[in-house]
């Protein structure tokens, strides 16, 4: 089964997102747990959750991906900002348990001038404080483009974080095609070789989701500017190979392309045509 969806606005609640997903031909979706710049999350509406769980079951929505606010920085030099990132993620993970067994993605952070090793240590330290044996959510580290001092620009950096975390079974990786391309991985000419590299460094069993985006920029540009599917430097041919690669076909794919709902609908239709099963 092709598990494909896109990023949706969470403002109207879980059931509304699931219905919106189905209306554009999706069977999964991604959403921000709260305003992407941080701030308070909407209180959990138990009735909405119940209806969402029922609707999801009826409509084959088997997994959803929550995205933490992208401004959180778990490896900030400012202890107050690190504390804020930690507390926000603790609250998010508590909320995630209302929809058990799903995925929660976050950007590892930016070390700014502290150096990548200190950044990695802070991120792992935070994960060791927030992950619990009881949680049913898998927390995903997103592969980053390497803009500024972003941590997670290479598989080695992601691995270094995982290595230091005690509850490794609660951790996974979300591979963003625009980000890894911008970071320098040649997914256009040899996606399989990139997966070999991922397997060697991290282990393919840790790969839990794909952010499917084209890129406005050349490989290794370290820019992180998403483009519509087939309209960027990655291109349709490479994207077709990616969605059909046997090593990732069972993973959920999430579009984060510059689109409104209608544009997402068209991309999902197109990708379904390009997909072999
Ligand atoms: Fe992201
Ligand atoms: Fe992404
Ligand atoms: Zn991005």
GROMACS .gro file of C-alpha atoms and ligand atoms in nm:
model
  280
    1UNK     CA    1   0.000   0.000   0.000
    2UNK     CA    2   0.117   0.352  -0.084
    3UNK     CA    3   0.102   0.564   0.231
    4UNK     CA    4   0.098   0.921   0.108
    5UNK     CA    5  -0.012   1.251   0.254
    6UNK     CA    6   0.093   1.608   0.307
    7UNK     CA    7   0.128   1.874   0.569
    8UNK     CA    8  -0.211   2.007   0.685
    9UNK     CA    9  -0.323   2.288   0.912
   10UNK     CA   10  -0.416   2.162   1.258
   11UNK     CA   11  -0.641   2.455   1.341
   12UNK     CA   12  -0.969   2.266   1.305
   13UNK     CA   13  -0.870   1.955   1.495
   14UNK     CA   14  -0.790   1.591   1.427
   15UNK     CA   15  -1.114   1.479   1.263
   16UNK     CA   16  -1.107   1.779   1.027
   17UNK     CA   17  -0.748   1.696   0.925
   18UNK     CA   18  -0.835   1.332   0.860
   19UNK     CA   19  -1.135   1.432   0.648
   20UNK     CA   20  -0.927   1.685   0.460
   21UNK     CA   21  -0.663   1.418   0.396
   22UNK     CA   22  -0.919   1.175   0.257
   23UNK     CA   23  -1.071   1.451   0.042
   24UNK     CA   24  -0.739   1.495  -0.143
   25UNK     CA   25  -0.671   1.124  -0.185
   26UNK     CA   26  -0.431   1.095   0.109
   27UNK     CA   27  -0.423   0.820   0.370
   28UNK     CA   28  -0.196   0.999   0.616
   29UNK     CA   29  -0.101   1.358   0.706
   30UNK     CA   30   0.146   1.570   0.895
   31UNK     CA   31   0.056   1.860   1.123
   32UNK     CA   32   0.219   2.099   1.367
   33UNK     CA   33   0.147   2.014   1.728
   34UNK     CA   34   0.102   2.386   1.796
   35UNK     CA   35   0.184   2.715   1.629
   36UNK     CA   36   0.512   2.645   1.446
   37UNK     CA   37   0.673   2.929   1.637
   38UNK     CA   38   0.593   2.764   1.969
   39UNK     CA   39   0.333   2.889   2.213
   40UNK     CA   40   0.037   2.713   2.365
   41UNK     CA   41  -0.117   2.404   2.211
   42UNK     CA   42  -0.492   2.381   2.172
   43UNK     CA   43  -0.644   2.181   2.458
   44UNK     CA   44  -0.713   1.817   2.368
   45UNK     CA   45  -1.076   1.768   2.267
   46UNK     CA   46  -1.159   1.411   2.364
   47UNK     CA   47  -1.468   1.392   2.147
   48UNK     CA   48  -1.267   1.508   1.845
   49UNK     CA   49  -1.004   1.242   1.921
   50UNK     CA   50  -1.268   0.966   1.950
   51UNK     CA   51  -1.425   1.065   1.619
   52UNK     CA   52  -1.084   1.092   1.458
   53UNK     CA   53  -0.983   0.742   1.572
   54UNK     CA   54  -1.306   0.595   1.437
   55UNK     CA   55  -1.285   0.782   1.107
   56UNK     CA   56  -0.920   0.682   1.065
   57UNK     CA   57  -0.997   0.318   1.111
   58UNK     CA   58  -1.277   0.335   0.854
   59UNK     CA   59  -1.059   0.519   0.605
   60UNK     CA   60  -0.732   0.329   0.638
   61UNK     CA   61  -0.538   0.608   0.805
   62UNK     CA   62  -0.292   0.389   0.989
   63UNK     CA   63  -0.025   0.639   1.085
   64UNK     CA   64   0.004   1.015   1.129
   65UNK     CA   65   0.307   1.235   1.178
   66UNK     CA   66   0.316   1.522   1.422
   67UNK     CA   67   0.583   1.788   1.369
   68UNK     CA   68   0.721   1.985   1.661
   69UNK     CA   69   0.745   2.365   1.628
   70UNK     CA   70   1.048   2.431   1.408
   71UNK     CA   71   1.173   2.715   1.624
   72UNK     CA   72   1.249   2.488   1.919
   73UNK     CA   73   1.620   2.454   1.971
   74UNK     CA   74   1.718   2.168   2.197
   75UNK     CA   75   2.085   2.264   2.166
   76UNK     CA   76   2.064   2.638   2.218
   77UNK     CA   77   2.345   2.797   2.421
   78UNK     CA   78   2.069   2.958   2.629
   79UNK     CA   79   1.958   2.720   2.905
   80UNK     CA   80   1.617   2.889   2.912
   81UNK     CA   81   1.559   2.806   2.545
   82UNK     CA   82   1.675   2.449   2.597
   83UNK     CA   83   1.434   2.419   2.887
   84UNK     CA   84   1.154   2.561   2.671
   85UNK     CA   85   1.226   2.306   2.395
   86UNK     CA   86   1.225   2.025   2.649
   87UNK     CA   87   0.902   2.129   2.819
   88UNK     CA   88   0.725   2.181   2.487
   89UNK     CA   89   0.825   1.837   2.368
   90UNK     CA   90   0.724   1.675   2.698
   91UNK     CA   91   0.382   1.835   2.659
   92UNK     CA   92   0.362   1.728   2.291
   93UNK     CA   93   0.449   1.369   2.375
   94UNK     CA   94   0.185   1.363   2.647
   95UNK     CA   95  -0.072   1.481   2.392
   96UNK     CA   96   0.049   1.226   2.137
   97UNK     CA   97  -0.064   0.945   2.367
   98UNK     CA   98  -0.426   1.038   2.291
   99UNK     CA   99  -0.353   0.903   1.941
  100UNK     CA  100  -0.125   0.613   2.036
  101UNK     CA  101   0.139   0.451   1.821
  102UNK     CA  102   0.216   0.739   1.588
  103UNK     CA  103   0.521   0.944   1.488
  104UNK     CA  104   0.657   1.272   1.624
  105UNK     CA  105   0.921   1.452   1.418
  106UNK     CA  106   1.156   1.729   1.528
  107UNK     CA  107   1.448   1.930   1.394
  108UNK     CA  108   1.749   1.839   1.608
  109UNK     CA  109   1.851   2.203   1.650
  110UNK     CA  110   2.123   2.458   1.572
  111UNK     CA  111   2.442   2.467   1.774
  112UNK     CA  112   2.516   2.825   1.663
  113UNK     CA  113   2.875   2.885   1.774
  114UNK     CA  114   2.910   2.609   2.026
  115UNK     CA  115   3.025   2.342   1.782
  116UNK     CA  116   2.845   2.034   1.663
  117UNK     CA  117   2.963   1.805   1.944
  118UNK     CA  118   2.813   2.023   2.214
  119UNK     CA  119   2.496   2.045   2.007
  120UNK     CA  120   2.475   1.667   1.980
  121UNK     CA  121   2.529   1.629   2.355
  122UNK     CA  122   2.250   1.874   2.442
  123UNK     CA  123   2.004   1.707   2.203
  124UNK     CA  124   2.078   1.361   2.339
  125UNK     CA  125   2.057   1.492   2.694
  126UNK     CA  126   1.712   1.633   2.624
  127UNK     CA  127   1.594   1.308   2.465
  128UNK     CA  128   1.715   1.118   2.769
  129UNK     CA  129   1.502   1.344   2.986
  130UNK     CA  130   1.184   1.326   2.780
  131UNK     CA  131   1.161   0.971   2.642
  132UNK     CA  132   0.978   0.719   2.858
  133UNK     CA  133   0.948   0.341   2.844
  134UNK     CA  134   0.569   0.376   2.852
  135UNK     CA  135   0.529   0.604   2.550
  136UNK     CA  136   0.385   0.449   2.232
  137UNK     CA  137   0.507   0.732   2.010
  138UNK     CA  138   0.823   0.703   1.804
  139UNK     CA  139   1.024   1.026   1.805
  140UNK     CA  140   1.193   1.104   1.474
  141UNK     CA  141   1.505   1.309   1.414
  142UNK     CA  142   1.473   1.489   1.082
  143UNK     CA  143   1.769   1.493   0.843
  144UNK     CA  144   1.862   1.857   0.789
  145UNK     CA  145   2.000   2.060   0.495
  146UNK     CA  146   2.286   2.202   0.699
  147UNK     CA  147   2.167   2.560   0.680
  148UNK     CA  148   2.366   2.774   0.925
  149UNK     CA  149   2.474   2.554   1.214
  150UNK     CA  150   2.195   2.296   1.190
  151UNK     CA  151   2.273   1.966   1.357
  152UNK     CA  152   2.166   1.658   1.161
  153UNK     CA  153   2.323   1.756   0.827
  154UNK     CA  154   2.483   1.416   0.790
  155UNK     CA  155   2.384   1.062   0.877
  156UNK     CA  156   2.687   1.057   1.110
  157UNK     CA  157   2.547   1.346   1.315
  158UNK     CA  158   2.208   1.177   1.346
  159UNK     CA  159   2.382   0.855   1.445
  160UNK     CA  160   2.590   1.039   1.707
  161UNK     CA  161   2.269   1.162   1.872
  162UNK     CA  162   2.101   0.819   1.868
  163UNK     CA  163   2.415   0.662   2.009
  164UNK     CA  164   2.392   0.872   2.325
  165UNK     CA  165   2.022   0.805   2.389
  166UNK     CA  166   1.920   0.529   2.629
  167UNK     CA  167   1.574   0.443   2.493
  168UNK     CA  168   1.689   0.396   2.133
  169UNK     CA  169   1.381   0.190   2.052
  170UNK     CA  170   1.171   0.507   2.089
  171UNK     CA  171   1.380   0.688   1.826
  172UNK     CA  172   1.372   0.686   1.448
  173UNK     CA  173   1.466   0.907   1.155
  174UNK     CA  174   1.261   1.105   0.905
  175UNK     CA  175   1.447   1.152   0.577
  176UNK     CA  176   1.361   1.478   0.401
  177UNK     CA  177   1.452   1.446   0.032
  178UNK     CA  178   1.503   1.822  -0.012
  179UNK     CA  179   1.720   1.839   0.299
  180UNK     CA  180   1.947   1.543   0.221
  181UNK     CA  181   1.990   1.670  -0.137
  182UNK     CA  182   2.076   2.018  -0.010
  183UNK     CA  183   2.309   1.855   0.243
  184UNK     CA  184   2.499   1.690  -0.042
  185UNK     CA  185   2.360   1.337  -0.078
  186UNK     CA  186   2.310   1.245  -0.443
  187UNK     CA  187   1.961   1.101  -0.432
  188UNK     CA  188   1.914   1.196  -0.799
  189UNK     CA  189   2.181   0.976  -0.951
  190UNK     CA  190   2.200   0.706  -0.688
  191UNK     CA  191   1.929   0.688  -0.425
  192UNK     CA  192   2.027   0.328  -0.350
  193UNK     CA  193   2.381   0.432  -0.268
  194UNK     CA  194   2.244   0.696  -0.028
  195UNK     CA  195   2.030   0.427   0.135
  196UNK     CA  196   2.339   0.203   0.160
  197UNK     CA  197   2.514   0.489   0.337
  198UNK     CA  198   2.215   0.540   0.568
  199UNK     CA  199   2.212   0.169   0.643
  200UNK     CA  200   2.584   0.157   0.713
  201UNK     CA  201   2.584   0.461   0.941
  202UNK     CA  202   2.242   0.455   1.113
  203UNK     CA  203   2.070   0.131   1.009
  204UNK     CA  204   1.778   0.129   0.766
  205UNK     CA  205   1.547  -0.012   1.034
  206UNK     CA  206   1.559   0.335   1.194
  207UNK     CA  207   1.409   0.501   0.887
  208UNK     CA  208   1.040   0.556   0.969
  209UNK     CA  209   0.915   0.830   0.736
  210UNK     CA  210   1.002   1.032   0.426
  211UNK     CA  211   0.940   1.401   0.369
  212UNK     CA  212   0.894   1.404  -0.007
  213UNK     CA  213   0.997   1.742  -0.145
  214UNK     CA  214   1.172   1.872  -0.451
  215UNK     CA  215   1.442   2.136  -0.399
  216UNK     CA  216   1.486   2.483  -0.548
  217UNK     CA  217   1.861   2.452  -0.521
  218UNK     CA  218   2.156   2.246  -0.638
  219UNK     CA  219   2.296   1.954  -0.446
  220UNK     CA  220   2.501   2.056  -0.142
  221UNK     CA  221   2.361   2.411  -0.146
  222UNK     CA  222   2.269   2.390   0.225
  223UNK     CA  223   1.970   2.615   0.155
  224UNK     CA  224   1.654   2.423   0.249
  225UNK     CA  225   1.404   2.568   0.005
  226UNK     CA  226   1.136   2.320  -0.093
  227UNK     CA  227   0.996   2.305  -0.445
  228UNK     CA  228   0.687   2.144  -0.595
  229UNK     CA  229   0.724   1.781  -0.704
  230UNK     CA  230   0.905   1.762  -1.038
  231UNK     CA  231   0.968   2.137  -1.061
  232UNK     CA  232   1.300   2.149  -0.880
  233UNK     CA  233   1.654   2.020  -0.903
  234UNK     CA  234   1.560   1.671  -0.786
  235UNK     CA  235   1.304   1.623  -1.060
  236UNK     CA  236   1.032   1.379  -1.152
  237UNK     CA  237   1.253   1.092  -1.264
  238UNK     CA  238   1.441   1.074  -0.935
  239UNK     CA  239   1.123   1.118  -0.732
  240UNK     CA  240   0.959   0.832  -0.925
  241UNK     CA  241   1.254   0.609  -0.837
  242UNK     CA  242   1.241   0.714  -0.473
  243UNK     CA  243   0.873   0.632  -0.420
  244UNK     CA  244   0.919   0.295  -0.589
  245UNK     CA  245   1.242   0.190  -0.421
  246UNK     CA  246   1.169  -0.147  -0.257
  247UNK     CA  247   1.364  -0.048   0.054
  248UNK     CA  248   1.129   0.242   0.132
  249UNK     CA  249   0.798   0.147  -0.032
  250UNK     CA  250   0.638   0.054   0.298
  251UNK     CA  251   0.719   0.389   0.463
  252UNK     CA  252   0.477   0.681   0.487
  253UNK     CA  253   0.556   0.974   0.251
  254UNK     CA  254   0.465   1.332   0.343
  255UNK     CA  255   0.463   1.624   0.101
  256UNK     CA  256   0.587   1.959   0.233
  257UNK     CA  257   0.590   2.129  -0.103
  258UNK     CA  258   0.483   2.493  -0.153
  259UNK     CA  259   0.115   2.417  -0.220
  260UNK     CA  260  -0.236   2.489  -0.110
  261UNK     CA  261  -0.474   2.196  -0.066
  262UNK     CA  262  -0.558   2.178  -0.435
  263UNK     CA  263  -0.191   2.163  -0.533
  264UNK     CA  264  -0.134   1.882  -0.285
  265UNK     CA  265  -0.429   1.695  -0.429
  266UNK     CA  266  -0.276   1.713  -0.777
  267UNK     CA  267   0.064   1.601  -0.652
  268UNK     CA  268  -0.088   1.305  -0.469
  269UNK     CA  269  -0.279   1.204  -0.784
  270UNK     CA  270   0.039   1.229  -0.989
  271UNK     CA  271   0.247   1.032  -0.739
  272UNK     CA  272  -0.015   0.758  -0.726
  273UNK     CA  273   0.012   0.724  -1.105
  274UNK     CA  274   0.389   0.705  -1.083
  275UNK     CA  275   0.382   0.449  -0.808
  276UNK     CA  276   0.395   0.083  -0.915
  277UNK     CA  277   0.169  -0.058  -0.646
  278LIG    FE1  278   1.071   1.965   0.926
  279LIG    FE1  279   1.088   1.824   0.627
  280LIG    ZN1  280   1.279   2.202   0.497
   0.00000   0.00000   0.00000
